[in-house]
Short mmCIF file of C-alpha atoms in Angstrom, two decimals:
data_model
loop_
_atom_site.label_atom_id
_atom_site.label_comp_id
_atom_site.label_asym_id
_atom_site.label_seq_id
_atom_site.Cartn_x
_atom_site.Cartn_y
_atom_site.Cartn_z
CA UNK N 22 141.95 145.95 -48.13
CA UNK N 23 143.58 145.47 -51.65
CA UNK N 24 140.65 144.91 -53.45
CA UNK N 25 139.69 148.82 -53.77
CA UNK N 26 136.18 149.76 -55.65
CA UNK N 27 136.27 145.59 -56.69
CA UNK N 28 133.32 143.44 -54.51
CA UNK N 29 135.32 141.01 -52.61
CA UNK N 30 133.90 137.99 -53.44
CA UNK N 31 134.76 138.74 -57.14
CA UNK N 32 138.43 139.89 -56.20
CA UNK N 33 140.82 136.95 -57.74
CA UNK N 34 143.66 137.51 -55.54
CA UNK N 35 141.44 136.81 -52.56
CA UNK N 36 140.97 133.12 -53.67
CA UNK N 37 143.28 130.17 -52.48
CA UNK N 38 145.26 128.60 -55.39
CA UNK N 39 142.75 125.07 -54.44
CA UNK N 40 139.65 127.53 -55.00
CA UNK N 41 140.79 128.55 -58.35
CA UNK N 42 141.81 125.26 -59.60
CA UNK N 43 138.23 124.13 -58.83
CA UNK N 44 136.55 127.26 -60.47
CA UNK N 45 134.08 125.68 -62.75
CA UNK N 46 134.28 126.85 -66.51
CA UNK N 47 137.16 128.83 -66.42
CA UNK N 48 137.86 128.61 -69.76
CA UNK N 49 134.37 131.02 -70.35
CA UNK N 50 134.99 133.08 -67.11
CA UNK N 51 136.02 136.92 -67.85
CA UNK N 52 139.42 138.12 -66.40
CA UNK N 53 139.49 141.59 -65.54
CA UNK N 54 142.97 143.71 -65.77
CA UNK N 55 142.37 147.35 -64.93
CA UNK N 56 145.35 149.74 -65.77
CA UNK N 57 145.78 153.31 -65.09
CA UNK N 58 148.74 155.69 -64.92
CA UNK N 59 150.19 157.87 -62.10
CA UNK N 60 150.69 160.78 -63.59
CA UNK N 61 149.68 164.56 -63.15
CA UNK N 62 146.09 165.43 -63.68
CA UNK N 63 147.01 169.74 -63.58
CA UNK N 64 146.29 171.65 -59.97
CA UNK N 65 142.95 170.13 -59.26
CA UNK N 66 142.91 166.06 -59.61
CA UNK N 67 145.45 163.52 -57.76
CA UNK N 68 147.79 162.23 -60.01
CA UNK N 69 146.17 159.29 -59.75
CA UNK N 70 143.49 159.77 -62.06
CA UNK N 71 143.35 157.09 -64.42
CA UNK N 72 143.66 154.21 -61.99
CA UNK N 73 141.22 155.51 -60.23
CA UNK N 74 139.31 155.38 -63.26
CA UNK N 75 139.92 152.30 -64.57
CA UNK N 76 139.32 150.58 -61.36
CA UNK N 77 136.59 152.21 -60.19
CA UNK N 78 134.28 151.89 -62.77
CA UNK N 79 134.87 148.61 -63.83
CA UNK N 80 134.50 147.69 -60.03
CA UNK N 81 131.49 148.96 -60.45
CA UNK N 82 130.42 146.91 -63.22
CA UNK N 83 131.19 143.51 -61.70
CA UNK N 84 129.28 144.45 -58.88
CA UNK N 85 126.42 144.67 -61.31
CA UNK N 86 126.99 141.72 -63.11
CA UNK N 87 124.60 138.46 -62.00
CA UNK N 88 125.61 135.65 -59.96
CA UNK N 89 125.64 133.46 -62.80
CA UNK N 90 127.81 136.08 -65.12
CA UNK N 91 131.38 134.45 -63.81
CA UNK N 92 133.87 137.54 -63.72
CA UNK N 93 137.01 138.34 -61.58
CA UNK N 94 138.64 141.73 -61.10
CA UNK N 95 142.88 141.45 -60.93
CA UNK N 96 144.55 143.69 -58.75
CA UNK N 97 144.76 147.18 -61.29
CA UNK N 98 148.32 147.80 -62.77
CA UNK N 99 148.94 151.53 -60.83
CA UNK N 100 151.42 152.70 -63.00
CA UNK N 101 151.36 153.07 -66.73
CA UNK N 102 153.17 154.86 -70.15
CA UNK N 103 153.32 158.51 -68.75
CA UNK N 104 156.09 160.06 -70.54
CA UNK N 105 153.96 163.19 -72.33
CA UNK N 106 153.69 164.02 -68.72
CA UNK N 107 156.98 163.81 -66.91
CA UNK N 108 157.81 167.42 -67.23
CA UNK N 109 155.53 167.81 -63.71
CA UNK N 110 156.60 166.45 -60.47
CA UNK N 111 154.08 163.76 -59.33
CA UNK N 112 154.12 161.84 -63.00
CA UNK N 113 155.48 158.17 -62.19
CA UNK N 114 156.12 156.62 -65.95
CA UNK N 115 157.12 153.02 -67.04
CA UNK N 116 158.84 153.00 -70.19
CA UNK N 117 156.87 151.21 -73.45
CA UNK N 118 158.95 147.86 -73.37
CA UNK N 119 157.99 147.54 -69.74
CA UNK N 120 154.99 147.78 -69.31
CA UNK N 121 154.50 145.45 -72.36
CA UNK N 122 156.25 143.23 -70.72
CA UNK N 123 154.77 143.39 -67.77
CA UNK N 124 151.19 143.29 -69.86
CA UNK N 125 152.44 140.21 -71.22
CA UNK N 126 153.53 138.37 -68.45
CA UNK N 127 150.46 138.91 -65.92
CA UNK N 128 148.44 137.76 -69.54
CA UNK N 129 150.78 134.62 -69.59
CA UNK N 130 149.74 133.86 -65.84
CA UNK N 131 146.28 133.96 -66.57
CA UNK N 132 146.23 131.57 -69.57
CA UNK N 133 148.55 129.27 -66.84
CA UNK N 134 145.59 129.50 -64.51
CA UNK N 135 143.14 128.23 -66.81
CA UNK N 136 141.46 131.27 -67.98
CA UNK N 137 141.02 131.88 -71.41
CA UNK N 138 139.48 135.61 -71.40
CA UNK N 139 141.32 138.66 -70.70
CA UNK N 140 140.26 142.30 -70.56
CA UNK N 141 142.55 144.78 -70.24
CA UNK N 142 140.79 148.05 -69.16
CA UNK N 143 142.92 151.12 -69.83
CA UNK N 144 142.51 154.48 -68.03
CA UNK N 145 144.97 155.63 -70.02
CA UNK N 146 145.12 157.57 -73.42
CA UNK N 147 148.75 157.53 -73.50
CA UNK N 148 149.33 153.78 -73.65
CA UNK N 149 146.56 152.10 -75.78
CA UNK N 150 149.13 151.08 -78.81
CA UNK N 151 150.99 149.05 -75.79
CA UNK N 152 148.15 147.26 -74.47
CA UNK N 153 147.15 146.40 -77.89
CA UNK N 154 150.79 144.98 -78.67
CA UNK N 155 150.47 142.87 -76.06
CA UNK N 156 147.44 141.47 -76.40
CA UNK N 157 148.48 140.65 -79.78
CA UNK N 158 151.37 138.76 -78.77
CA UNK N 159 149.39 136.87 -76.43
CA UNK N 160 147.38 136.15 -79.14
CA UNK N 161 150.07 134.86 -81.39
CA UNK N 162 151.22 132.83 -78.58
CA UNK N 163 147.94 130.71 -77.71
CA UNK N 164 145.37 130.53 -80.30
CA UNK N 165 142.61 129.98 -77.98
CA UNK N 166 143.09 132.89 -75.70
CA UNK N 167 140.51 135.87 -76.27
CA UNK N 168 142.28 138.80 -75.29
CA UNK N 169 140.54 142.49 -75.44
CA UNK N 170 142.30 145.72 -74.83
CA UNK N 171 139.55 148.45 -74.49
CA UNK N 172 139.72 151.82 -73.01
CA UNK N 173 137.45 152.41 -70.11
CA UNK N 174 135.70 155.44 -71.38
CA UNK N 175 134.92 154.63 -74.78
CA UNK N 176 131.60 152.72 -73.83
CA UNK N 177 128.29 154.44 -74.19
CA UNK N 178 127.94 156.76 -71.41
CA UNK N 179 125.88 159.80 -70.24
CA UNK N 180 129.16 162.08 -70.47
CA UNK N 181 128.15 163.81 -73.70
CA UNK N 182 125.17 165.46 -71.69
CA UNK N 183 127.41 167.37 -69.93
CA UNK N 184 130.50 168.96 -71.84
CA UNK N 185 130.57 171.49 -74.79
CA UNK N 186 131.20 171.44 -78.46
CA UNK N 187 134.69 172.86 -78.02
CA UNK N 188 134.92 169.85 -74.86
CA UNK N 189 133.96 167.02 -77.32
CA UNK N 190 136.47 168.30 -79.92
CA UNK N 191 139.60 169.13 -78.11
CA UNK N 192 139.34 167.94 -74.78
CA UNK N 193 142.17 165.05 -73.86
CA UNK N 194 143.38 165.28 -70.12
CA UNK N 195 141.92 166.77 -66.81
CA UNK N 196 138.70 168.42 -68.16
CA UNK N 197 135.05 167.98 -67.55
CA UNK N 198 134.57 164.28 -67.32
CA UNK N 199 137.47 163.11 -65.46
CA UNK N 200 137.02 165.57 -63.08
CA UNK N 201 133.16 164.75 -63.12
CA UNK N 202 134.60 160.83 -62.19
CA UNK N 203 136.64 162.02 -59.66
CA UNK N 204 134.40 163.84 -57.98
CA UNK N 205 132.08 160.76 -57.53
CA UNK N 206 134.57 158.25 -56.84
CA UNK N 207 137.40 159.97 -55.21
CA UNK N 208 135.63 163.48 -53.63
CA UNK N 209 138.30 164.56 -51.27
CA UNK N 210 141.15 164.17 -53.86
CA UNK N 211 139.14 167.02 -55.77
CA UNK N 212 140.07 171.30 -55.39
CA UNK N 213 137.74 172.61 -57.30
CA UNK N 214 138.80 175.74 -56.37
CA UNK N 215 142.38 175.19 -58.30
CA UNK N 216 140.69 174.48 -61.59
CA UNK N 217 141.80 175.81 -64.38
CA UNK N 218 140.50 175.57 -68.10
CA UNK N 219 142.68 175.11 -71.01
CA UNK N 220 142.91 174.07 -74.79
CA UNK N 221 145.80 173.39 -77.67
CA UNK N 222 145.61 175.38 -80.06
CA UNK N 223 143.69 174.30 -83.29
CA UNK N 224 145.76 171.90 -85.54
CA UNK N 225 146.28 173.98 -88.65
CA UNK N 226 145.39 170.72 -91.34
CA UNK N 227 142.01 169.94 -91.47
CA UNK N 228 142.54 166.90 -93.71
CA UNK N 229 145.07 165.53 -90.61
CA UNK N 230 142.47 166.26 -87.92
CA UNK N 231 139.12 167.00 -88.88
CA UNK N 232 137.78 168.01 -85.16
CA UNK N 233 141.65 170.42 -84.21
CA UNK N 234 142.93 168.11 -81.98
CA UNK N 235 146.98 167.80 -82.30
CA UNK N 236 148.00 165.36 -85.64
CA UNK N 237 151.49 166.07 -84.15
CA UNK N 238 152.70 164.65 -81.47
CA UNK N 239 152.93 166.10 -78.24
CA UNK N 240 153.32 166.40 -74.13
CA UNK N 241 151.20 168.10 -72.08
CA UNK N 242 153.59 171.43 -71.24
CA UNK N 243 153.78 171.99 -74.45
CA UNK N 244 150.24 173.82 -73.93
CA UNK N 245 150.82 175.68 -70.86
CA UNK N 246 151.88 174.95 -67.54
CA UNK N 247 148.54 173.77 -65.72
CA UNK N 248 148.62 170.33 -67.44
CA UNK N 249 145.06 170.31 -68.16
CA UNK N 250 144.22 170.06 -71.39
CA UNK N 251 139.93 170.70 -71.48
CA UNK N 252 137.70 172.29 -69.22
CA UNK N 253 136.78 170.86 -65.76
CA UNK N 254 135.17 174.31 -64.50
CA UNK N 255 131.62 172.87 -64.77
CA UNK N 256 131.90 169.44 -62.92
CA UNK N 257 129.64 168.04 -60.32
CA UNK N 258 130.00 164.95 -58.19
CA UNK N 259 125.83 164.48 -59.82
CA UNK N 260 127.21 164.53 -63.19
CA UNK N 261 129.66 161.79 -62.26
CA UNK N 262 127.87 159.68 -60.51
CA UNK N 263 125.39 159.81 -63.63
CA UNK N 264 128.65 159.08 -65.57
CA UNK N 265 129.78 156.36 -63.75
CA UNK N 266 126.30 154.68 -63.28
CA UNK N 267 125.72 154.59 -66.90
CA UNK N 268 128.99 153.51 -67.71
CA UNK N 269 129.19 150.51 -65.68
CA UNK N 270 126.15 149.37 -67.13
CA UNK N 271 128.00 149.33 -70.27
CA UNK N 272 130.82 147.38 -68.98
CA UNK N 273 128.66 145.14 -67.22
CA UNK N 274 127.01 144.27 -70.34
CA UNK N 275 130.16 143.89 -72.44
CA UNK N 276 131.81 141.84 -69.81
CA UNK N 277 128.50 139.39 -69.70
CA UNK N 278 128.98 139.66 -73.90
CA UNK N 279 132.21 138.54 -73.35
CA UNK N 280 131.23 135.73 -70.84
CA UNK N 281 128.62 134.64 -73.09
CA UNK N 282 130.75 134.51 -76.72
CA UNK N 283 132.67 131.85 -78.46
CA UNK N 284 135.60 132.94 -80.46
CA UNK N 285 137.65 131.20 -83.22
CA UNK N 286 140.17 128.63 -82.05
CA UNK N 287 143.15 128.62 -83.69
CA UNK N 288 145.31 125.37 -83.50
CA UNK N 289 148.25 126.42 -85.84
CA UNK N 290 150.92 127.77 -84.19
CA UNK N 291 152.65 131.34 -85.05
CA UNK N 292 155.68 131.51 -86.72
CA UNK N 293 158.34 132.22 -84.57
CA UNK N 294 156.39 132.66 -81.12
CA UNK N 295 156.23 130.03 -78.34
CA UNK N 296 153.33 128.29 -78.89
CA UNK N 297 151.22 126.62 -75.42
CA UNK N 298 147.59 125.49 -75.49
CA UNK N 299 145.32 123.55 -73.97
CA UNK N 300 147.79 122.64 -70.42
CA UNK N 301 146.32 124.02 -67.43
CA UNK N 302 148.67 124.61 -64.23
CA UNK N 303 146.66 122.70 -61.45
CA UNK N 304 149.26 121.94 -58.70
CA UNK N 305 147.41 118.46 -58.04
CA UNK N 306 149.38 115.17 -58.87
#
């Protein structure tokens, strides 16, 4: 079924449109957006790596969350911002305008619905700037929608147990934790046997990047033709299972934060920018 690592009963799609317009609270309860990317992952991961990701672990963490935490997961948005990638087969890649649009208009449904508090949780690292455009423009639009665009991994987790100095530093795409991930949510997409490691070279400014990573920008063949960019040599479906356990309990917590906050309400409208608040679609008449 469609709702993937998500617990059914906290699956939105799987509600009636009657069920939703009776949700109690729904200005409070947390909408959940997952987005990922298809893209390659080098010789070892599926391509689909970050949706995996993103959905998986923040299924996780509203499986964790209690009853009276009110949370629902959206069906994730597969396919992402994947252009550093497109020079190997297997990268599927939306360009920046649409998939803020797209951003935009699933964020425009919600606030129709009733809901008032978005997450958008990005698998991503190629696409954060668009997810944050959007949610600004959202933003702009209704002053009294509390919209969050957060990437999945940046939450306190046990990954930095695991993975070297040079990991920490330089590592951006396919190395030790992803792979880790995969390996506990996804096993039999993993060949461990067709890892590879691989860095970028050191950027040559240390006032433009203190820690070497690229200042410049960049795609992923520009550093050799695996497409992995780290070192997944030393994963273990244990250390991702760690990973995702402590992870989730992060998210869980943020998305009960979230749940639990008030935020400012703004009732000035933007210059320039449609400006909606306070109607709620309900079908009934």
């Amino acid at each position: 079924m469609m709702h993937g690592y998500t617990p059914p009963h906290r699956f939105l799609p799987y509600l009636s449109w009657t069920e939703i317009a009776a949700l109690p609270d729904r200005e409070n309860t947390v909408i959940v957006l997952p987005v990922g990317a298809i893209e390659q992952h080098g010789p070892h991961l599926p391509c689909a790596v970050d949706s995996v990701i993103s959905a998986g672990v923040m299924g996780r963490a509203l499986e964790k969350l209690p009853s009276e935490v009110r949370a629902f997961g959206l069906a994730p948005i597969t396919y992402g911002k994947s252009d550093e990638h497109l020079h190997f087969p297997g990268t599927m890649t939306l360009t920046g305008p649409t998939l803020l649009n797209v951003v935009q208009e699933i964020g425009e449904s919600v606030y129709r619905a009733g809901f008032r508090k978005l997450l958008f949780a990005n698998g991503h690292g190629g696409q954060p700037q668009v997810l944050e455009m959007a949610a600004r423009e959202l933003r702009l639009r209704h002053g009294d929608f509390v919209v969050v665009p957060f990437h999945v991994s940046r939450l306190p987790n046990a990954s930095g147990k695991f993975i070297s100095d040079q990991e920490k530093k330089q590592a951006m795409h396919a190395g030790h934790s992803e792979t880790a991930l995969l390996l506990a949510l996804a096993p039999d997409t993993v060949h461990m046997e067709r890892a590879v490691a691989n860095f970028p070279p050191v950027f040559p400014s240390k006032l433009l990047s203190p820690d070497g990573r690229p200042a410049c920008a960049w795609t992923a063949r520009d550093f050799g033709p695996s497409g992995v960019i780290g070192d997944p040599l030393g994963a273990t479906r244990e250390q991702g299972e760690e990973i995702l356990d402590t992870l989730s309990d992060s998210w869980a917590q943020a998305i009960t934060d979230l749940f639990r906050m008030q935020w400012v309400v703004r009732d000035v409208p933007s210059w320039g920018h449609v400006h909606q608040q306070g109607h709620v679609e309900t079908g009934l008449r």
